[in-house]
């Protein structure tokens, strides 16, 4: 398979008449090329997926799981090699890349087990007879995945869909097609039947996705990306109603109560904010600190943030890699400039980082005295900037945290169980980290409320999202 043969269609790898370059975001140098799929190739992929659908649905869950377990084993065996590719293509530090690949392998193991549990139930008999609830694969799936976690988010969607008995067409982000191609190649090499797994790399995603959405044979769309694009996909379904899983933008609050372990809270906030240079939908955007612990907690956060090292991800000695592109960098600069101009103060950072490289690096930044009117209080940052405000009462901070159109993730630091329980009940978010900066686990459902998405990935809910429910009334 050459660098440009990145299209997996009907069990074979293909190139395309044109390709596009893949850049290292740290140096902006070309590290590879990918085939630029068109609408015709997308329709061919759907033909193959539709033809394979019945046979894969009829394959027993244990056999389907064998493919996923074999792929997980191979990912673990090749993790160092794959981490180097992921770091070069995405920019994240090697340790983070290796951790993401470990998560991807665990997700495959989880999906393999859950595929055996995608069963229905028998309801109590009436005078006529019993009732049955059956679950069956939804059918061909289009999985659109983002660049910020190009391994774990791809594998989570693909693994759950395959485990449920659905053929998949993957559409990786154009910034990170190479790691996606490598991982899907590992899955295909386990002996998957032709047509069960397809992959379409492209630099013109709207054209390709429109062609697939126009075809009634596509029965499910799973998308991770911005809220704007996700809402656009909903509008583009036209006359065909299909299942849609949407994992969209976030604007995550973190709340630190006075009874928190401040050392652990500071470490948790810094980890949840600056992982992947803040380019995460569940990254902490807004930190609310109780006024009684403000100075002590901020001193700890400033010390930990200032110690973070900025540089190339593949050197092994950096904590913060580059932002993905100029648009992402411009957004960070705009938010910082607007906040400072509106009265915020820079506790640390606040400017582009000097690395001697052409990529878009920004110093890990903490802004204090943030007010609700500032842009950074209303808009997801997707970069290494933490916005800090204080609060006085539980009621006040709940209102501040919920004052957003987003509802993906939230973090709470404290030890009083009754208060934590009250806060969890009233916060309008789908994922919570309680004294935990990493609330994503294969066994937990992942997804948001409000404009942060619909349906869930992971947990038992994740496999259900790829199945249809059938109710059967039996009369003997």
Coordinates of C-alpha atoms in Angstrom, one line a residue:
X1 CA 0.0 0.0 0.0
X2 CA 1.5 3.3 -1.1
X3 CA 1.2 6.6 0.9
X4 CA -1.7 7.7 -1.4
X5 CA -3.6 4.4 -1.5
X6 CA -5.7 5.3 1.5
X7 CA -9.1 4.4 0.3
X8 CA -10.4 1.0 1.6
X9 CA -13.3 0.0 -0.6
X10 CA -14.8 -3.5 -0.8
X11 CA -11.8 -5.1 0.9
X12 CA -9.1 -3.5 -1.3
X13 CA -6.9 -0.4 -0.9
X14 CA -7.3 2.2 -3.7
X15 CA -5.7 5.5 -4.7
X16 CA -7.6 8.3 -6.4
X17 CA -6.9 10.6 -9.4
X18 CA -5.9 13.3 -7.0
X19 CA -4.4 13.5 -3.5
X20 CA -3.7 15.9 -0.8
X21 CA -0.8 16.6 1.4
X22 CA -0.7 15.8 5.1
X23 CA 1.3 18.3 7.2
X24 CA 3.2 18.1 10.5
X25 CA 1.5 20.8 12.5
X26 CA 4.8 21.6 14.4
X27 CA 6.9 22.3 11.4
X28 CA 4.3 22.6 8.6
X29 CA 6.4 20.1 6.6
X30 CA 4.7 17.5 4.4
X31 CA 4.8 14.1 6.0
X32 CA 2.7 12.1 3.6
X33 CA -0.1 12.2 1.0
X34 CA -3.7 10.8 1.1
X35 CA -6.1 9.9 -1.7
X36 CA -8.8 12.5 -2.3
X37 CA -12.0 10.4 -2.6
X38 CA -14.9 11.8 -4.6
X39 CA -18.6 11.3 -4.6
X40 CA -18.4 8.4 -7.0
X41 CA -16.0 6.5 -4.8
X42 CA -18.3 7.2 -1.8
X43 CA -21.2 5.6 -3.6
X44 CA -19.1 2.6 -4.5
X45 CA -18.2 2.2 -0.9
X46 CA -21.8 2.3 0.1
X47 CA -22.6 -0.3 -2.6
X48 CA -20.1 -2.6 -0.9
X49 CA -21.3 -1.9 2.6
X50 CA -24.9 -2.5 1.6
X51 CA -24.0 -5.8 -0.1
X52 CA -22.1 -6.9 3.0
X53 CA -24.7 -5.8 5.5
X54 CA -26.8 -9.0 5.7
X55 CA -23.9 -11.3 6.0
X56 CA -22.2 -9.3 8.7
X57 CA -25.5 -9.0 10.7
X58 CA -25.8 -12.8 10.5
X59 CA -22.3 -13.4 11.7
X60 CA -22.3 -14.4 15.4
X61 CA -21.2 -11.9 17.9
X62 CA -18.3 -14.0 19.1
X63 CA -16.8 -14.1 15.6
X64 CA -17.3 -10.4 15.2
X65 CA -15.6 -9.9 18.6
X66 CA -12.6 -12.1 17.5
X67 CA -11.7 -9.5 14.9
X68 CA -11.8 -6.7 17.4
X69 CA -9.8 -8.5 19.9
X70 CA -7.2 -9.4 17.3
X71 CA -6.9 -5.8 16.3
X72 CA -6.6 -4.6 19.9
X73 CA -3.7 -7.0 20.4
X74 CA -1.9 -5.8 17.2
X75 CA -2.4 -2.1 18.2
X76 CA -0.7 -2.8 21.6
X77 CA 2.1 -4.6 19.8
X78 CA 2.7 -1.7 17.5
X79 CA 1.9 1.1 19.9
X80 CA 5.3 2.8 19.7
X81 CA 5.3 2.9 15.9
X82 CA 1.7 4.1 15.8
X83 CA 2.3 6.7 18.5
X84 CA 5.1 8.2 16.5
X85 CA 2.8 8.5 13.4
X86 CA 0.0 10.0 15.5
X87 CA 2.3 12.5 17.1
X88 CA 3.8 13.6 13.8
X89 CA 0.4 14.0 12.2
X90 CA -1.5 15.6 15.1
X91 CA 1.3 17.2 17.1
X92 CA 0.5 15.9 20.5
X93 CA 3.3 14.6 22.8
X94 CA 4.4 11.0 22.4
X95 CA 3.2 10.0 25.8
X96 CA -0.3 11.4 25.1
X97 CA -0.3 9.6 21.7
X98 CA 0.7 6.3 23.3
X99 CA -2.0 6.8 25.9
X100 CA -4.6 7.4 23.2
X101 CA -3.7 4.2 21.4
X102 CA -4.0 2.3 24.6
X103 CA -7.5 3.7 25.0
X104 CA -8.3 2.7 21.5
X105 CA -7.3 -0.9 22.2
X106 CA -9.4 -1.0 25.4
X107 CA -12.4 0.3 23.5
X108 CA -12.0 -2.6 21.0
X109 CA -11.9 -5.1 23.9
X110 CA -15.0 -3.4 25.4
X111 CA -16.9 -3.4 22.1
X112 CA -16.1 -7.1 21.6
X113 CA -17.6 -8.0 24.9
X114 CA -20.7 -5.7 24.5
X115 CA -21.5 -7.2 21.1
X116 CA -22.4 -10.4 23.0
X117 CA -24.8 -8.4 25.1
X118 CA -26.8 -6.6 22.5
X119 CA -29.9 -8.7 23.3
X120 CA -33.5 -7.9 23.9
X121 CA -35.9 -9.3 26.5
X122 CA -39.1 -11.3 27.1
X123 CA -42.1 -9.5 28.6
X124 CA -44.6 -11.2 30.9
X125 CA -47.3 -13.2 29.2
X126 CA -50.8 -11.9 28.6
X127 CA -53.9 -14.0 27.9
X128 CA -52.7 -14.1 24.3
X129 CA -49.1 -14.9 24.9
X130 CA -45.7 -13.4 25.7
X131 CA -44.0 -10.4 24.2
X132 CA -40.5 -10.1 22.8
X133 CA -38.2 -7.1 22.4
X134 CA -35.6 -7.8 19.7
X135 CA -32.5 -5.8 18.8
X136 CA -31.0 -5.9 15.3
X137 CA -28.2 -4.1 13.6
X138 CA -29.2 -0.7 12.2
X139 CA -27.4 -1.2 8.9
X140 CA -24.6 0.6 7.0
X141 CA -23.0 3.4 9.1
X142 CA -21.1 6.5 8.2
X143 CA -18.5 7.4 10.9
X144 CA -17.1 10.9 10.7
X145 CA -14.2 11.4 13.1
X146 CA -12.1 14.5 14.2
X147 CA -8.5 15.3 14.1
X148 CA -7.9 16.0 17.8
X149 CA -8.3 12.3 18.9
X150 CA -7.9 10.6 15.5
X151 CA -7.3 7.2 17.0
X152 CA -9.5 6.8 20.0
X153 CA -12.6 8.4 18.5
X154 CA -12.3 6.6 15.2
X155 CA -11.9 3.2 17.0
X156 CA -14.7 3.9 19.4
X157 CA -17.2 4.4 16.6
X158 CA -15.9 1.7 14.3
X159 CA -15.5 -0.9 17.1
X160 CA -19.1 -0.5 18.5
X161 CA -20.6 -0.5 15.0
X162 CA -18.8 -3.7 13.9
X163 CA -19.6 -5.4 17.2
X164 CA -23.3 -4.6 16.7
X165 CA -23.2 -6.1 13.3
X166 CA -23.1 -3.0 11.2
X167 CA -20.8 -2.4 8.2
X168 CA -19.0 0.9 8.5
X169 CA -17.7 3.6 6.1
X170 CA -15.2 5.7 8.0
X171 CA -14.4 9.3 7.0
X172 CA -11.3 10.5 8.9
X173 CA -10.5 14.1 9.3
X174 CA -8.4 15.5 6.5
X175 CA -5.7 16.7 8.9
X176 CA -5.1 13.2 10.2
X177 CA -5.8 10.5 7.6
X178 CA -2.6 8.6 8.0
X179 CA -3.1 7.3 11.6
X180 CA -6.7 6.4 10.6
X181 CA -5.5 4.5 7.6
X182 CA -2.9 2.6 9.7
X183 CA -5.5 1.6 12.4
X184 CA -8.2 0.6 9.9
X185 CA -5.6 -1.4 8.0
X186 CA -5.0 -3.3 11.2
X187 CA -8.7 -4.1 11.6
X188 CA -9.0 -5.1 7.9
X189 CA -6.0 -7.4 8.3
X190 CA -7.9 -9.5 10.9
X191 CA -9.8 -11.0 8.0
X192 CA -12.9 -8.9 7.9
X193 CA -15.1 -9.8 4.9
X194 CA -15.0 -7.4 2.0
X195 CA -17.4 -4.5 2.4
X196 CA -17.7 -4.7 6.1
X197 CA -15.1 -1.9 6.7
X198 CA -14.6 1.0 4.3
X199 CA -12.4 4.1 4.7
X200 CA -12.6 7.3 2.6
X201 CA -10.0 10.0 3.0
X202 CA -10.9 13.2 1.3
X203 CA -10.1 16.9 1.2
X204 CA -13.7 17.7 0.1
X205 CA -15.8 16.2 2.9
X206 CA -19.0 18.1 2.1
X207 CA -19.2 16.7 -1.4
X208 CA -18.6 13.1 -0.2
X209 CA -20.9 13.3 2.8
X210 CA -23.8 14.8 0.7
X211 CA -23.6 11.9 -1.7
X212 CA -23.9 9.4 1.1
X213 CA -26.7 11.2 2.9
X214 CA -28.7 11.3 -0.3
X215 CA -28.8 7.5 -0.3
X216 CA -31.5 5.8 1.7
X217 CA -29.3 2.7 2.2
X218 CA -27.2 4.7 4.7
X219 CA -29.0 4.0 7.9
X220 CA -26.8 5.7 10.6
X221 CA -24.5 8.7 10.9
X222 CA -22.1 9.0 13.8
X223 CA -20.3 12.3 13.9
X224 CA -17.8 14.0 16.2
X225 CA -17.0 17.6 15.6
X226 CA -18.2 21.1 15.9
X227 CA -21.8 22.0 16.9
X228 CA -22.1 24.1 13.7
X229 CA -21.2 21.2 11.4
X230 CA -23.3 18.8 13.4
X231 CA -26.4 20.9 13.2
X232 CA -25.7 21.3 9.5
X233 CA -25.7 17.5 9.1
X234 CA -29.1 17.3 10.8
X235 CA -30.5 19.8 8.3
X236 CA -29.0 17.9 5.3
X237 CA -30.9 14.7 6.0
X238 CA -33.7 15.9 3.7
X239 CA -36.4 13.3 3.2
X240 CA -34.7 10.3 4.9
X241 CA -34.9 9.9 8.6
X242 CA -32.0 7.9 9.9
X243 CA -30.3 7.3 13.3
X244 CA -27.8 10.0 14.2
X245 CA -25.2 10.1 17.0
X246 CA -23.7 13.5 17.4
X247 CA -20.9 14.4 19.7
X248 CA -20.4 18.1 19.4
X249 CA -18.7 21.1 21.0
X250 CA -18.3 21.7 24.7
X251 CA -17.6 24.6 27.1
X252 CA -16.7 22.6 30.2
X253 CA -16.9 24.2 33.6
X254 CA -14.8 23.1 36.6
X255 CA -16.0 23.9 40.1
X256 CA -13.6 23.8 43.1
X257 CA -15.4 23.9 46.5
X258 CA -13.6 25.0 49.7
X259 CA -13.4 21.5 51.1
X260 CA -11.4 20.2 48.0
X261 CA -7.9 18.8 48.3
X262 CA -6.3 21.9 46.7
X263 CA -3.1 20.2 45.6
X264 CA -5.1 17.4 43.8
X265 CA -7.6 19.9 42.5
X266 CA -4.9 22.1 40.9
X267 CA -3.3 19.1 39.3
X268 CA -6.6 17.9 38.1
X269 CA -7.6 21.2 36.6
X270 CA -4.2 21.6 34.8
X271 CA -4.5 18.1 33.4
X272 CA -8.1 18.5 32.2
X273 CA -7.3 21.9 30.7
X274 CA -3.9 21.4 28.9
X275 CA -4.2 17.8 27.7
X276 CA -3.7 17.8 23.9
X277 CA -2.9 21.6 24.1
X278 CA -6.5 22.2 25.2
X279 CA -7.8 20.9 21.9
X280 CA -10.4 18.6 23.4
X281 CA -14.2 18.9 23.6
X282 CA -14.1 18.0 27.3
X283 CA -11.2 20.3 28.2
X284 CA -11.9 22.7 31.1
X285 CA -12.7 26.1 29.6
X286 CA -14.2 27.8 32.7
X287 CA -12.8 27.4 36.2
X288 CA -15.0 28.6 39.1
X289 CA -13.1 28.8 42.4
X290 CA -14.7 29.5 45.7
X291 CA -13.6 32.9 46.9
X292 CA -12.2 31.6 50.2
X293 CA -9.6 29.5 48.4
X294 CA -8.9 31.6 45.4
X295 CA -5.4 32.8 46.2
X296 CA -4.1 29.5 47.4
X297 CA -5.5 27.5 44.5
X298 CA -4.3 30.0 41.9
X299 CA -0.8 29.9 43.2
X300 CA -0.7 26.1 42.8
X301 CA -2.3 26.3 39.3
X302 CA 0.2 29.0 38.2
X303 CA 3.1 27.0 39.4
X304 CA 2.0 23.8 37.6
X305 CA 1.0 25.6 34.4
X306 CA 4.3 27.6 34.2
X307 CA 6.2 24.3 34.4
X308 CA 4.6 22.9 31.3
X309 CA 7.1 22.6 28.4
X310 CA 6.0 23.7 24.9
X311 CA 7.6 22.0 21.8
X312 CA 7.4 19.3 19.2
X313 CA 5.3 16.3 20.4
X314 CA 7.7 13.7 19.0
X315 CA 10.8 14.8 21.0
X316 CA 9.6 13.0 24.1
X317 CA 10.3 16.0 26.3
X318 CA 7.4 18.4 25.7
X319 CA 4.0 18.6 27.5
X320 CA 2.2 21.0 25.0
X321 CA 2.4 20.5 21.3
X322 CA 1.2 22.9 18.5
X323 CA -2.3 24.0 17.7
X324 CA -3.6 22.2 14.6
X325 CA -3.6 25.2 12.3
X326 CA -3.7 29.0 11.9
X327 CA -7.5 29.2 12.3
X328 CA -7.2 27.5 15.7
X329 CA -4.3 29.8 16.7
X330 CA -6.2 32.9 15.6
X331 CA -9.2 31.9 17.7
X332 CA -7.0 31.5 20.9
X333 CA -5.3 34.9 20.3
X334 CA -8.7 36.6 19.7
X335 CA -10.2 35.3 22.9
X336 CA -7.1 36.3 25.0
X337 CA -6.9 39.7 23.4
X338 CA -10.6 40.4 24.0
X339 CA -10.6 39.2 27.6
X340 CA -7.5 41.3 28.5
X341 CA -9.0 44.3 26.8
X342 CA -12.2 43.8 28.9
X343 CA -10.4 43.7 32.2
X344 CA -9.0 40.2 32.6
X345 CA -5.5 39.7 34.0
X346 CA -2.8 37.3 32.7
X347 CA -1.6 35.1 35.5
X348 CA 0.9 33.2 33.3
X349 CA 1.4 32.9 29.5
X350 CA -0.8 34.9 27.3
X351 CA 1.2 34.9 24.0
X352 CA 2.4 32.7 21.2
X353 CA 5.3 30.5 22.2
X354 CA 8.7 30.9 20.6
X355 CA 10.0 27.5 19.6
X356 CA 11.9 28.2 16.4
X357 CA 9.4 26.1 14.5
X358 CA 6.8 27.2 11.9
X359 CA 3.9 25.6 13.6
X360 CA 1.3 27.5 15.8
X361 CA 2.4 27.2 19.4
X362 CA 0.8 29.1 22.3
X363 CA 2.1 29.3 25.8
X364 CA -0.1 27.6 28.5
X365 CA -2.2 30.5 29.8
X366 CA -4.2 31.3 32.9
X367 CA -6.5 34.4 32.8
X368 CA -8.1 35.6 36.0
X369 CA -11.0 38.1 36.8
X370 CA -13.1 36.7 34.0
X371 CA -16.6 38.0 33.7
X372 CA -19.6 36.3 31.9
X373 CA -19.7 39.0 29.2
X374 CA -16.3 38.1 27.8
X375 CA -16.0 36.0 24.7
X376 CA -14.0 33.3 26.4
X377 CA -16.9 32.8 28.9
X378 CA -19.3 32.2 26.0
X379 CA -17.3 30.4 23.3
X380 CA -15.3 27.2 23.3
X381 CA -11.6 27.9 23.3
X382 CA -10.0 24.7 21.9
X383 CA -6.6 25.9 23.0
X384 CA -4.3 26.1 26.1
X385 CA -6.1 29.0 27.9
X386 CA -7.8 28.6 31.3
X387 CA -10.4 31.3 32.2
X388 CA -10.8 31.7 36.0
X389 CA -13.7 33.2 37.9
X390 CA -14.7 33.1 41.6
X391 CA -18.1 32.4 43.2
X392 CA -19.6 32.7 46.7
X393 CA -22.5 30.2 46.8
X394 CA -23.5 26.9 45.5
X395 CA -26.6 28.4 43.8
X396 CA -24.5 31.0 42.1
X397 CA -21.9 28.6 40.6
X398 CA -24.6 26.2 39.3
X399 CA -26.2 29.1 37.5
X400 CA -22.9 30.2 36.0
X401 CA -21.9 26.7 35.0
X402 CA -25.2 26.0 33.2
X403 CA -25.3 29.4 31.4
X404 CA -24.2 28.0 28.1
X405 CA -25.7 26.3 25.0
X406 CA -23.3 23.4 25.6
X407 CA -23.7 20.5 27.9
X408 CA -20.9 18.0 27.3
X409 CA -18.6 17.7 30.3
X410 CA -18.2 19.3 33.8
X411 CA -15.8 18.8 36.6
X412 CA -16.4 19.1 40.4
X413 CA -13.7 19.1 43.0
X414 CA -14.7 18.6 46.7
X415 CA -15.2 16.0 49.4
X416 CA -18.7 16.7 50.9
X417 CA -20.8 13.9 49.3
X418 CA -24.2 15.5 49.9
X419 CA -23.1 18.7 48.1
X420 CA -21.5 16.9 45.2
X421 CA -24.7 14.8 44.8
X422 CA -26.8 18.0 44.7
X423 CA -24.5 19.6 42.2
X424 CA -24.4 16.6 39.9
X425 CA -28.2 16.5 39.9
X426 CA -28.6 20.1 38.9
X427 CA -25.7 20.6 36.4
X428 CA -26.9 20.2 32.7
X429 CA -24.0 18.1 31.3
X430 CA -23.6 14.5 30.1
X431 CA -20.2 13.6 31.5
X432 CA -18.8 14.4 34.9
X433 CA -15.3 14.1 36.5
X434 CA -15.6 14.2 40.3
X435 CA -12.1 14.8 41.5
X436 CA -11.1 13.1 38.2
X437 CA -9.6 15.0 35.3
X438 CA -10.1 12.0 32.8
X439 CA -13.8 11.0 32.9
X440 CA -13.7 9.0 29.7
X441 CA -13.8 5.2 30.1
X442 CA -15.0 2.5 27.7
X443 CA -17.6 1.3 30.2
X444 CA -19.1 4.7 30.6
X445 CA -21.5 6.3 28.1
X446 CA -20.0 9.4 26.5
X447 CA -22.1 12.3 25.1
X448 CA -23.7 15.6 25.9
X449 CA -26.9 17.5 26.5
X450 CA -28.3 20.6 24.8
X451 CA -26.1 21.6 21.7
X452 CA -23.4 19.2 22.7
X453 CA -25.0 16.3 21.0
X454 CA -27.4 13.4 21.1
X455 CA -27.2 9.6 21.8
X456 CA -24.1 8.1 23.5
X457 CA -20.9 6.3 22.7
X458 CA -19.4 3.8 25.1
X459 CA -21.0 1.8 27.9
X460 CA -24.0 -0.4 27.2
X461 CA -25.7 2.6 25.6
X462 CA -23.0 2.7 23.0
X463 CA -23.9 -0.6 21.4
X464 CA -27.6 0.3 21.6
X465 CA -26.9 3.3 19.4
X466 CA -26.1 0.9 16.5
X467 CA -29.2 -1.3 16.9
X468 CA -32.9 -1.0 16.1
X469 CA -35.6 -2.1 18.5
X470 CA -38.4 -4.5 17.4
X471 CA -41.4 -5.2 19.5
X472 CA -43.1 -8.6 18.9
X473 CA -46.5 -9.6 20.3
X474 CA -47.0 -13.4 20.2
X475 CA -50.4 -15.1 20.2
X476 CA -50.4 -18.8 20.6

